[in-house]
Amino acid sequence: MHFRHIKFTIPGTYLSLVLVTLALAGATHLRQDKLPAGDPNNGGLTTPDGFETLVVADSTGLARHIVVNTNGDIYIKLRYLGKGQGGGTVALRDTNGDGKADIIRNFGNYQDHSSLANGITIRNGYLYYSSSLAVYRSKLIPGQLLPDEKTELILQDDHEHGAHWHITKPMAFDDEGNMYVPFGAPSDACQDMVNSPGGKPGSAGINPCPDLEKHGGIWKFSADKLNQTQADGSLYATGLRSIVGMRWNPSDKSLYAVVHGRDNLHRLFPELFTAWQSAVLPSEEFVKVTQGTNVGWPYYYYDQMKGKKMLNPEYGGDGKKEGEGAKFQKPLIGFPGHWAPNDVLFYQGSQFPERYKHGAFIAFHGSTNRAPYPQAGYFVCFVPFRNGKPSDEWEVFADGFAGVDPIINVSDAKFRPMGLAEGPDGSLYITDSRKGKVWRIMFKGDKKGFGANQLASMEKHKQLAHIRTPDEIVDNLDIKTKALGQRIYNTYCTPCHQRNGLGDGSRFPPLAGSEWVTGNKKRLIEVVAKGLEGPIQVAGKPYNDLMPKHDFLKAEEMAQVLTYIRKNFGNDADAISVSDVQRVLGN
């Protein structure tokens, strides 16, 4: 910093003032009249006319949610990869105003627990961030990029089960000192956990569902009290299977969430639901959440094509029965199934045209389980809002993250949009979960003249394969598949491991070149039949998720599918016979 001493003369008084010429990095780009230039290729994205995009950083790590401080410093929560493999939190600063981060620092001395670490925000001078089992905070120090090294525990998930499916802990804060945190459901539709959290084909859901006592909902806590557990909070809303994106809307002072719908309608109930229905249903729900909200999980799902809550098959539904679905809250918007809405942001700035003021941006991370149809999502949409509800149809705002269309396997997508944040100048920031790319979208056009003409080109994106509803016949990638092993693989294995056997790059490991596939037959048979949970290494990379049991497969089916994966995806191991399966499983 540079100091100058200047003497002022006031009648009868001499004052010596020290003026500080502020040289704090990051301050230069706060001037709204001097936004940095967008990248020549618009950061690889397509946006409405008048917007420009630049890449702030190329590879921060497996980025999840993001927040931008009032001085422009950026903080990103990363997906946990395992001890010694990264994870934690990363801070970014632009010191010369060109929009590019030239200081990138990892920090955090807290424990992370699984690949679903998620959630980061700033409140009252503290940086709040979460792992899958805890919410922490660290004090931000004015002028410094990194927060205080002291980490405070705000909330601990103290359930005996530890990590499980749908265990993200995004947090939202109201104006009264309350913090809202979801506790996601440990199963897909409240099937018997002894059998499998993913469900056993044809199995019934437990009624009443015991998961709803401490899961499948949002709990309210104090935002400042340390060392809380779920018992310190109060149930705010229920019937919510899985929430990754949640936000307090300052315009109407209400809580909103984007909810992931259940999976596997065809895999679990093939006689009731076609593969096409399973690909496009059930809806991903954009909901306004108030005290006592009940969205209906696990008993009901939302069908966006019918515009109704439908009875889940685990509870007697068949895709046509409504049951008592009308009693449960419908979404503001029902998006097509499996788009994976992972963040929502209400725009408060003035940089963008007026139509964006108070509206909602939603980041769709993209599906993994739409097989035998192409994957969908992988873009950011915008929902115009007025008086606390959508005022017009949703729009495609930013697209091109995947870099390909159609998207057959999730690994084909170059990037997956994940987190959203608004900068102090009204710029929109978007993170990518594959490599940690960060984009900044700015408006440089005519705000008063912005309208239908500028939006027309983005409307055409709704006809692309990763956004439109697939044709049941033409878009079916398995229409010519005849081999039994491949058909079984495409039905039960592709949601996680994908059609190319490469997994999703983070949560689900590849089968290609995997020692778990080409190695010991007995271990492979047992893993597929009995499932697998906890940290493992595959081709030298750590994974920590849950694989459901597949003990419902007949010995012939098990032999066929395991032989298929051992002889495909670049693998060249010997076949597995029916007698091999029977010898290991005793059937």
XYZ file of C-alpha atoms in Angstrom:
587
model
C 0.000 0.000 0.000
C 1.124 3.592 -0.627
C 0.678 6.334 1.988
C 0.603 10.107 1.554
C 0.552 12.670 4.385
C -1.535 15.745 3.582
C -2.051 18.719 5.883
C -5.443 20.439 5.818
C -5.947 23.923 7.260
C -9.228 24.590 9.084
C -9.686 27.835 11.068
C -8.104 27.286 14.470
C -7.302 23.656 13.772
C -4.666 21.680 11.918
C -5.510 18.146 10.967
C -3.029 15.624 9.701
C -4.758 12.889 7.775
C -3.323 9.726 6.391
C -4.929 8.863 3.081
C -4.604 5.289 1.989
C -4.457 4.642 -1.739
C -6.345 1.397 -1.841
C -4.384 -1.252 -3.684
C -6.309 -4.277 -2.554
C -6.364 -6.820 -5.357
C -9.708 -7.413 -6.944
C -11.016 -3.871 -6.427
C -10.414 -2.749 -10.010
C -13.096 -4.925 -11.569
C -15.864 -3.624 -9.312
C -16.372 -0.600 -11.554
C -19.582 -1.266 -13.425
C -18.612 1.102 -16.241
C -15.554 -0.962 -17.086
C -16.401 -4.612 -17.425
C -13.596 -6.798 -18.778
C -13.754 -8.023 -22.350
C -15.437 -11.310 -23.084
C -13.433 -14.144 -24.609
C -13.304 -14.225 -28.435
C -15.222 -17.515 -28.447
C -17.623 -16.370 -25.713
C -16.022 -18.863 -23.338
C -17.321 -21.687 -25.513
C -20.921 -20.907 -24.541
C -23.993 -19.685 -26.382
C -25.946 -16.884 -24.683
C -28.581 -14.364 -25.807
C -27.427 -11.475 -27.997
C -25.826 -8.694 -25.994
C -24.142 -10.955 -23.440
C -20.423 -11.699 -23.336
C -18.689 -14.543 -21.490
C -15.146 -14.971 -20.270
C -13.442 -17.873 -18.550
C -12.291 -16.792 -15.085
C -10.366 -20.003 -14.430
C -9.873 -23.232 -16.367
C -9.340 -25.910 -13.746
C -9.983 -25.165 -10.074
C -10.891 -28.786 -9.272
C -14.218 -30.622 -9.245
C -16.187 -27.473 -8.513
C -19.567 -27.496 -6.830
C -21.240 -24.332 -5.506
C -19.752 -20.843 -5.727
C -20.063 -17.460 -3.997
C -18.555 -14.052 -4.848
C -17.622 -11.557 -2.136
C -18.372 -7.816 -2.301
C -14.768 -7.111 -3.401
C -14.968 -9.672 -6.220
C -13.087 -12.514 -4.527
C -14.490 -15.927 -5.476
C -14.908 -18.968 -3.228
C -15.779 -22.428 -4.550
C -16.685 -25.626 -2.724
C -15.000 -28.641 -4.289
C -16.098 -32.244 -4.518
C -14.176 -34.399 -2.077
C -11.891 -36.937 -3.764
C -10.348 -38.737 -0.811
C -7.517 -38.177 1.620
C -4.551 -36.546 -0.056
C -6.465 -36.172 -3.345
C -7.650 -32.566 -3.107
C -11.111 -31.433 -2.146
C -11.918 -28.712 0.348
C -12.400 -25.126 -0.737
C -10.657 -22.865 -3.233
C -10.345 -19.051 -3.350
C -9.743 -16.988 -6.500
C -8.738 -13.354 -7.008
C -8.302 -11.140 -10.051
C -5.623 -8.543 -9.300
C -5.528 -6.562 -12.559
C -9.171 -6.268 -13.581
C -9.005 -8.424 -16.718
C -11.587 -10.826 -15.278
C -9.128 -13.728 -15.092
C -8.178 -15.216 -11.724
C -4.424 -14.862 -11.261
C -4.374 -15.981 -7.625
C -5.888 -19.405 -6.840
C -5.496 -20.857 -3.337
C -6.886 -24.021 -1.760
C -7.694 -23.924 1.936
C -9.692 -25.645 4.676
C -8.698 -27.783 7.648
C -12.051 -29.473 8.076
C -12.966 -33.089 7.395
C -14.825 -33.955 4.218
C -16.742 -37.213 3.973
C -17.910 -38.150 0.493
C -18.180 -37.102 -3.138
C -21.342 -35.083 -2.408
C -19.682 -32.155 -0.626
C -21.770 -29.177 -1.605
C -22.811 -25.660 -0.621
C -21.029 -22.349 0.046
C -22.245 -18.840 0.844
C -21.301 -15.650 2.709
C -23.258 -14.285 5.665
C -22.354 -11.505 8.125
C -18.656 -11.637 7.381
C -18.427 -15.433 7.564
C -17.859 -17.950 4.789
C -20.241 -20.880 5.303
C -19.491 -24.152 3.495
C -20.422 -27.788 3.909
C -19.303 -31.338 3.523
C -21.874 -34.100 3.131
C -22.130 -34.480 6.927
C -21.477 -31.000 8.308
C -21.857 -27.249 7.865
C -18.825 -25.137 8.786
C -17.905 -21.476 8.755
C -14.726 -19.402 8.771
C -14.337 -15.681 9.468
C -13.474 -13.579 6.437
C -10.672 -11.054 7.053
C -11.070 -7.689 5.255
C -8.415 -7.288 2.599
C -7.287 -10.904 2.759
C -8.212 -13.567 0.242
C -8.136 -16.529 2.604
C -10.394 -16.600 5.667
C -9.249 -17.154 9.226
C -7.713 -20.609 9.672
C -10.119 -21.319 12.541
C -13.010 -23.487 11.393
C -16.251 -23.447 13.379
C -18.707 -26.351 13.245
C -22.266 -25.074 12.867
C -24.130 -28.314 12.159
C -23.141 -31.975 12.406
C -25.132 -34.771 10.773
C -24.818 -37.264 13.631
C -26.892 -40.109 12.182
C -25.418 -43.545 12.772
C -25.635 -44.447 9.092
C -22.969 -41.917 8.098
C -22.870 -41.080 4.400
C -25.660 -42.228 2.070
C -27.419 -41.230 -1.125
C -28.827 -37.694 -1.425
C -26.791 -36.351 1.470
C -25.865 -32.875 0.193
C -25.992 -30.035 2.710
C -26.596 -26.760 0.841
C -27.662 -24.010 3.204
C -29.888 -20.941 2.892
C -30.387 -18.056 5.328
C -33.420 -15.879 5.959
C -33.411 -12.345 7.413
C -34.243 -13.512 10.941
C -31.044 -15.414 11.750
C -32.273 -18.838 10.639
C -30.414 -21.391 8.524
C -32.219 -23.964 6.368
C -30.537 -27.286 5.534
C -31.997 -30.332 3.722
C -31.553 -33.903 4.938
C -31.967 -35.991 1.793
C -33.587 -39.421 1.598
C -31.277 -42.446 1.938
C -33.271 -44.414 -0.644
C -34.874 -43.812 -4.010
C -38.488 -44.331 -2.973
C -38.362 -45.684 0.594
C -37.740 -49.297 -0.341
C -36.461 -51.736 2.256
C -32.893 -50.606 3.005
C -31.913 -54.193 3.837
C -32.486 -55.129 0.203
C -30.975 -52.054 -1.396
C -31.370 -48.270 -1.273
C -31.819 -48.431 -5.039
C -34.737 -50.767 -4.692
C -35.371 -54.345 -5.673
C -37.497 -54.818 -8.815
C -41.152 -55.064 -7.881
C -40.571 -54.382 -4.185
C -43.059 -52.278 -2.247
C -42.246 -49.088 -0.416
C -42.503 -49.032 3.363
C -45.752 -47.467 4.530
C -45.594 -45.264 6.489
C -42.093 -44.352 5.375
C -39.742 -44.239 8.397
C -37.225 -42.145 6.436
C -39.511 -39.125 6.752
C -38.837 -38.832 10.478
C -35.303 -37.537 9.944
C -34.862 -37.409 6.163
C -36.593 -36.268 2.996
C -37.106 -32.722 4.211
C -35.679 -29.339 5.207
C -34.855 -28.463 8.813
C -34.488 -24.961 10.295
C -31.578 -24.082 12.597
C -29.915 -21.067 14.166
C -27.436 -19.530 11.748
C -24.928 -18.654 14.486
C -25.139 -21.378 17.124
C -22.159 -23.745 17.126
C -22.124 -27.547 17.309
C -25.775 -28.135 16.457
C -27.192 -31.503 15.448
C -30.471 -32.245 13.722
C -32.171 -32.445 17.127
C -31.470 -28.721 17.603
C -33.477 -27.865 14.509
C -37.143 -28.054 13.609
C -38.752 -29.694 10.603
C -39.695 -26.967 8.119
C -40.841 -28.944 5.057
C -41.128 -32.600 4.051
C -41.678 -34.930 1.085
C -38.474 -33.685 -0.558
C -36.321 -36.561 -1.830
C -33.092 -34.798 -2.789
C -32.107 -31.121 -2.814
C -28.799 -29.873 -4.165
C -29.880 -26.318 -5.050
C -31.723 -24.130 -2.545
C -31.898 -20.339 -2.151
C -33.583 -17.649 -0.068
C -35.303 -15.136 -2.365
C -34.797 -11.629 -0.910
C -37.535 -10.190 -3.136
C -40.427 -12.048 -1.490
C -38.476 -13.281 1.562
C -39.235 -16.925 0.851
C -37.295 -20.167 0.483
C -37.094 -21.933 -2.891
C -35.580 -25.261 -3.915
C -35.019 -27.348 -7.024
C -35.809 -30.984 -6.218
C -34.429 -34.111 -7.890
C -37.159 -36.615 -8.772
C -36.880 -40.358 -8.153
C -35.187 -42.757 -10.574
C -35.557 -46.205 -12.132
C -39.259 -46.489 -12.974
C -38.519 -48.963 -15.773
C -35.701 -50.831 -14.028
C -37.837 -51.530 -10.960
C -41.245 -51.879 -12.630
C -40.695 -52.858 -16.284
C -44.237 -54.183 -16.623
C -45.682 -50.766 -15.661
C -43.275 -48.228 -17.150
C -41.480 -48.198 -20.489
C -37.855 -47.175 -20.878
C -39.086 -43.926 -22.479
C -41.276 -43.090 -19.494
C -38.367 -43.814 -17.177
C -36.161 -41.456 -19.200
C -38.474 -38.429 -19.103
C -40.218 -39.014 -15.756
C -40.643 -38.058 -13.037
C -40.294 -34.313 -13.071
C -37.528 -32.254 -11.530
C -39.531 -29.800 -9.395
C -38.950 -26.085 -8.826
C -40.818 -25.372 -5.602
C -41.534 -22.533 -3.218
C -41.020 -23.852 0.303
C -42.964 -22.572 3.297
C -43.534 -23.893 6.802
C -45.369 -27.213 6.457
C -44.752 -27.733 2.718
C -45.192 -31.395 1.687
C -44.131 -32.262 -1.873
C -45.218 -35.913 -1.578
C -42.090 -38.093 -1.609
C -41.984 -41.124 -1.409
C -45.653 -41.759 -2.055
C -46.079 -39.478 -5.085
C -44.099 -38.043 -7.985
C -44.917 -35.200 -10.369
C -45.679 -35.901 -14.038
C -44.913 -32.669 -15.928
C -46.770 -33.892 -19.018
C -49.981 -34.599 -17.111
C -49.471 -31.673 -14.725
C -50.394 -33.911 -11.793
C -48.966 -35.709 -8.802
C -49.057 -39.431 -9.523
C -48.954 -42.410 -7.172
C -45.529 -44.065 -7.049
C -45.477 -47.740 -8.137
C -43.999 -48.794 -4.775
C -47.336 -47.702 -3.302
C -49.669 -49.138 -5.924
C -49.246 -46.683 -8.789
C -49.010 -47.636 -12.458
C -48.367 -44.314 -14.178
C -52.096 -43.639 -14.410
C -53.324 -43.616 -10.810
C -53.434 -40.262 -9.073
C -54.507 -41.566 -5.687
C -54.523 -38.617 -3.277
C -51.849 -36.758 -5.194
C -53.913 -33.578 -5.328
C -53.309 -33.128 -1.597
C -49.610 -32.475 -2.123
C -47.971 -29.246 -3.245
C -47.391 -28.941 -6.979
C -44.229 -27.290 -8.293
C -44.022 -23.827 -9.781
C -42.482 -25.560 -12.797
C -42.050 -29.257 -13.517
C -38.967 -29.782 -15.667
C -38.342 -33.080 -17.525
C -36.851 -35.942 -15.574
C -33.189 -36.406 -14.640
C -31.935 -32.996 -15.748
C -30.334 -32.709 -12.278
C -31.063 -29.118 -11.171
C -28.102 -28.414 -8.896
C -28.396 -24.707 -8.157
C -30.886 -21.862 -8.267
C -30.161 -18.122 -8.057
C -32.502 -15.128 -7.898
C -30.934 -12.256 -9.810
C -30.816 -8.975 -7.870
C -28.394 -6.904 -9.951
C -28.903 -4.108 -12.445
C -26.259 -5.032 -15.046
C -28.609 -7.351 -16.965
C -31.731 -6.155 -18.818
C -34.816 -5.499 -16.708
C -36.506 -8.801 -17.582
C -33.875 -10.629 -15.513
C -34.450 -8.598 -12.343
C -35.730 -10.874 -9.539
C -35.936 -13.861 -11.911
C -34.452 -17.300 -11.253
C -31.469 -18.915 -12.958
C -31.294 -22.714 -12.646
C -28.200 -24.798 -13.455
C -28.962 -28.264 -14.829
C -25.964 -30.486 -14.129
C -27.232 -33.083 -16.622
C -28.589 -36.612 -16.481
C -26.641 -39.847 -16.145
C -29.565 -42.273 -16.256
C -31.677 -41.621 -19.345
C -30.546 -44.735 -21.214
C -31.510 -46.048 -23.711
C -32.098 -42.415 -24.722
C -29.504 -39.628 -24.946
C -28.637 -37.752 -21.755
C -30.306 -34.400 -21.148
C -29.826 -31.143 -19.257
C -26.291 -29.662 -19.224
C -27.403 -26.029 -19.559
C -28.557 -23.015 -17.523
C -32.119 -21.791 -17.831
C -33.841 -18.598 -16.747
C -37.327 -18.267 -15.250
C -38.867 -14.753 -15.353
C -40.518 -13.896 -12.017
C -43.115 -11.415 -10.911
C -44.894 -11.220 -7.539
C -43.338 -14.406 -6.236
C -44.157 -16.702 -9.159
C -43.037 -17.383 -12.735
C -44.403 -14.743 -15.084
C -43.477 -16.382 -18.383
C -42.109 -19.600 -19.897
C -38.624 -20.680 -18.886
C -35.821 -19.883 -21.335
C -32.482 -21.384 -22.303
C -29.969 -18.802 -21.047
C -26.543 -20.463 -21.419
C -25.784 -23.585 -23.435
C -22.814 -25.353 -24.982
C -21.246 -26.696 -21.790
C -21.311 -30.286 -23.041
C -19.697 -29.421 -26.366
C -21.618 -32.248 -28.096
C -25.194 -33.032 -29.036
C -26.606 -35.606 -28.622
C -24.893 -36.564 -25.348
C -24.803 -40.361 -25.309
C -22.623 -40.816 -22.208
C -22.056 -38.349 -19.404
C -18.316 -38.679 -20.028
C -18.886 -37.295 -23.538
C -19.785 -33.926 -22.023
C -16.768 -31.625 -21.783
C -18.262 -29.631 -18.935
C -21.267 -29.834 -16.600
C -22.765 -26.594 -15.195
C -23.065 -26.808 -11.423
C -23.019 -23.665 -9.256
C -24.360 -20.135 -9.729
C -23.357 -16.843 -8.133
C -23.941 -13.143 -8.708
C -20.966 -10.807 -8.574
C -21.046 -7.344 -6.959
C -21.375 -5.738 -10.394
C -24.258 -7.984 -11.454
C -22.224 -10.481 -13.496
C -23.357 -14.123 -13.397
C -20.774 -16.778 -12.463
C -21.147 -20.474 -13.338
C -18.963 -23.393 -12.232
C -18.226 -26.717 -13.925
C -17.946 -29.917 -11.884
C -15.684 -31.872 -14.260
C -12.548 -29.722 -14.300
C -13.542 -26.690 -12.293
C -13.940 -24.234 -15.131
C -15.510 -20.926 -14.058
C -17.399 -18.623 -16.429
C -18.450 -15.013 -15.947
C -21.362 -13.780 -18.059
C -21.778 -10.015 -18.552
C -24.240 -7.870 -20.476
C -22.719 -5.385 -22.954
C -25.702 -4.722 -25.221
C -28.641 -2.307 -25.296
C -30.690 -2.948 -22.145
C -33.656 -0.904 -23.292
C -33.814 -2.641 -26.667
C -33.418 -6.149 -25.255
C -36.378 -8.417 -25.985
C -37.848 -11.113 -28.205
C -35.344 -10.673 -31.032
C -32.380 -11.307 -28.723
C -34.055 -14.342 -27.173
C -35.166 -15.984 -30.436
C -31.887 -17.751 -31.127
C -31.864 -19.336 -27.647
C -35.431 -20.602 -28.079
C -34.155 -22.817 -30.904
C -31.961 -24.663 -28.402
C -35.071 -26.309 -26.968
C -35.102 -28.489 -30.105
C -31.621 -29.911 -29.441
C -31.364 -33.514 -28.302
C -30.160 -32.648 -24.788
C -33.201 -30.446 -24.111
C -36.168 -31.639 -26.163
C -38.319 -34.618 -25.189
C -36.907 -37.633 -27.066
C -38.961 -39.528 -29.636
C -39.866 -42.893 -28.149
C -38.816 -44.861 -31.253
C -36.361 -42.765 -33.259
C -34.180 -41.752 -30.292
C -34.030 -45.202 -28.669
C -30.354 -46.182 -28.816
C -31.126 -49.814 -27.966
C -33.599 -50.411 -30.759
C -31.143 -52.777 -32.502
C -29.509 -54.278 -29.412
C -30.019 -58.055 -29.414
C -27.286 -59.516 -27.183
C -28.708 -60.457 -23.778
C -25.647 -59.308 -21.835
C -25.681 -55.893 -23.466
C -29.436 -55.460 -22.924
C -29.039 -56.285 -19.228
C -26.081 -53.907 -18.985
C -28.010 -51.081 -20.654
C -30.946 -51.608 -18.294
C -29.190 -51.916 -14.945
C -25.634 -50.602 -15.326
C -25.635 -47.592 -17.650
C -27.202 -45.150 -15.140
C -23.878 -45.166 -13.284
C -21.230 -46.652 -15.571
C -22.624 -45.318 -18.877
C -22.880 -46.984 -22.278
C -19.156 -46.570 -22.920
C -18.156 -48.018 -19.544
C -16.302 -44.858 -18.507
C -18.486 -43.870 -15.545
C -19.283 -40.237 -14.844
C -15.760 -39.117 -14.012
C -16.350 -38.463 -10.320
C -18.915 -40.501 -8.400
C -19.123 -43.678 -10.468
C -15.952 -45.521 -11.536
C -15.133 -46.736 -15.031
C -15.409 -50.386 -16.047
C -12.921 -49.836 -18.855
C -9.500 -50.949 -17.685
C -10.801 -51.646 -14.174
C -9.052 -54.285 -12.116
C -12.397 -54.890 -10.418
C -13.799 -56.052 -13.766
C -10.903 -57.930 -15.327
C -9.478 -59.346 -12.099
C -10.788 -61.936 -9.643
C -14.082 -63.472 -10.850
C -15.333 -64.251 -7.357
C -14.919 -60.665 -6.179
C -16.682 -59.298 -9.264
C -19.657 -61.654 -8.873
C -19.982 -60.798 -5.184
C -19.816 -57.041 -5.817
C -22.579 -57.152 -8.414
C -24.789 -59.485 -6.363
C -24.233 -57.997 -2.901
C -23.485 -54.372 -3.740
C -20.593 -52.253 -2.532
C -20.305 -49.254 -0.228
C -17.388 -47.188 0.980
C -14.086 -45.929 -0.430
C -12.353 -47.950 -3.143
C -9.580 -47.419 -5.670
C -10.148 -48.027 -9.384
C -7.219 -47.622 -11.736
C -5.461 -45.595 -9.060
C -8.321 -43.131 -8.542
C -10.452 -42.984 -5.361
C -14.237 -43.405 -5.389
C -16.667 -43.347 -2.484
C -20.286 -44.032 -3.326
C -22.831 -46.812 -3.109
C -23.537 -49.608 -5.596
C -26.927 -51.301 -5.093
C -27.355 -55.056 -4.885
C -28.262 -56.916 -8.068
C -29.022 -60.265 -6.471
C -32.364 -60.308 -8.260
C -30.597 -61.233 -11.510
C -30.823 -64.875 -12.492
C -27.557 -66.833 -12.723
C -27.721 -66.804 -16.529
C -28.359 -63.049 -16.613
C -25.510 -62.403 -14.161
C -23.121 -64.510 -16.254
C -24.147 -62.772 -19.477
C -23.770 -59.215 -18.180
C -20.448 -59.886 -16.444
C -19.073 -61.565 -19.546
C -20.190 -58.531 -21.539
C -18.285 -56.044 -19.373
C -15.191 -58.286 -19.241
C -15.011 -58.423 -23.052
C -15.971 -54.840 -23.924
C -14.809 -51.270 -23.235
C -11.273 -52.320 -24.162
C -11.308 -55.200 -21.662
C -10.192 -58.674 -22.753
C -10.791 -61.054 -19.842
C -12.225 -64.563 -20.008
C -15.951 -65.192 -19.795
C -17.939 -65.860 -16.639
C -20.152 -68.939 -16.803
C -23.420 -69.797 -15.112
C -21.547 -72.366 -13.013
C -19.094 -69.633 -11.905
C -22.025 -67.582 -10.604
C -23.694 -70.570 -8.952
C -20.462 -71.614 -7.287
C -19.989 -68.168 -5.708
C -23.597 -67.453 -4.785
C -24.721 -70.992 -4.102
C -27.772 -70.915 -6.380
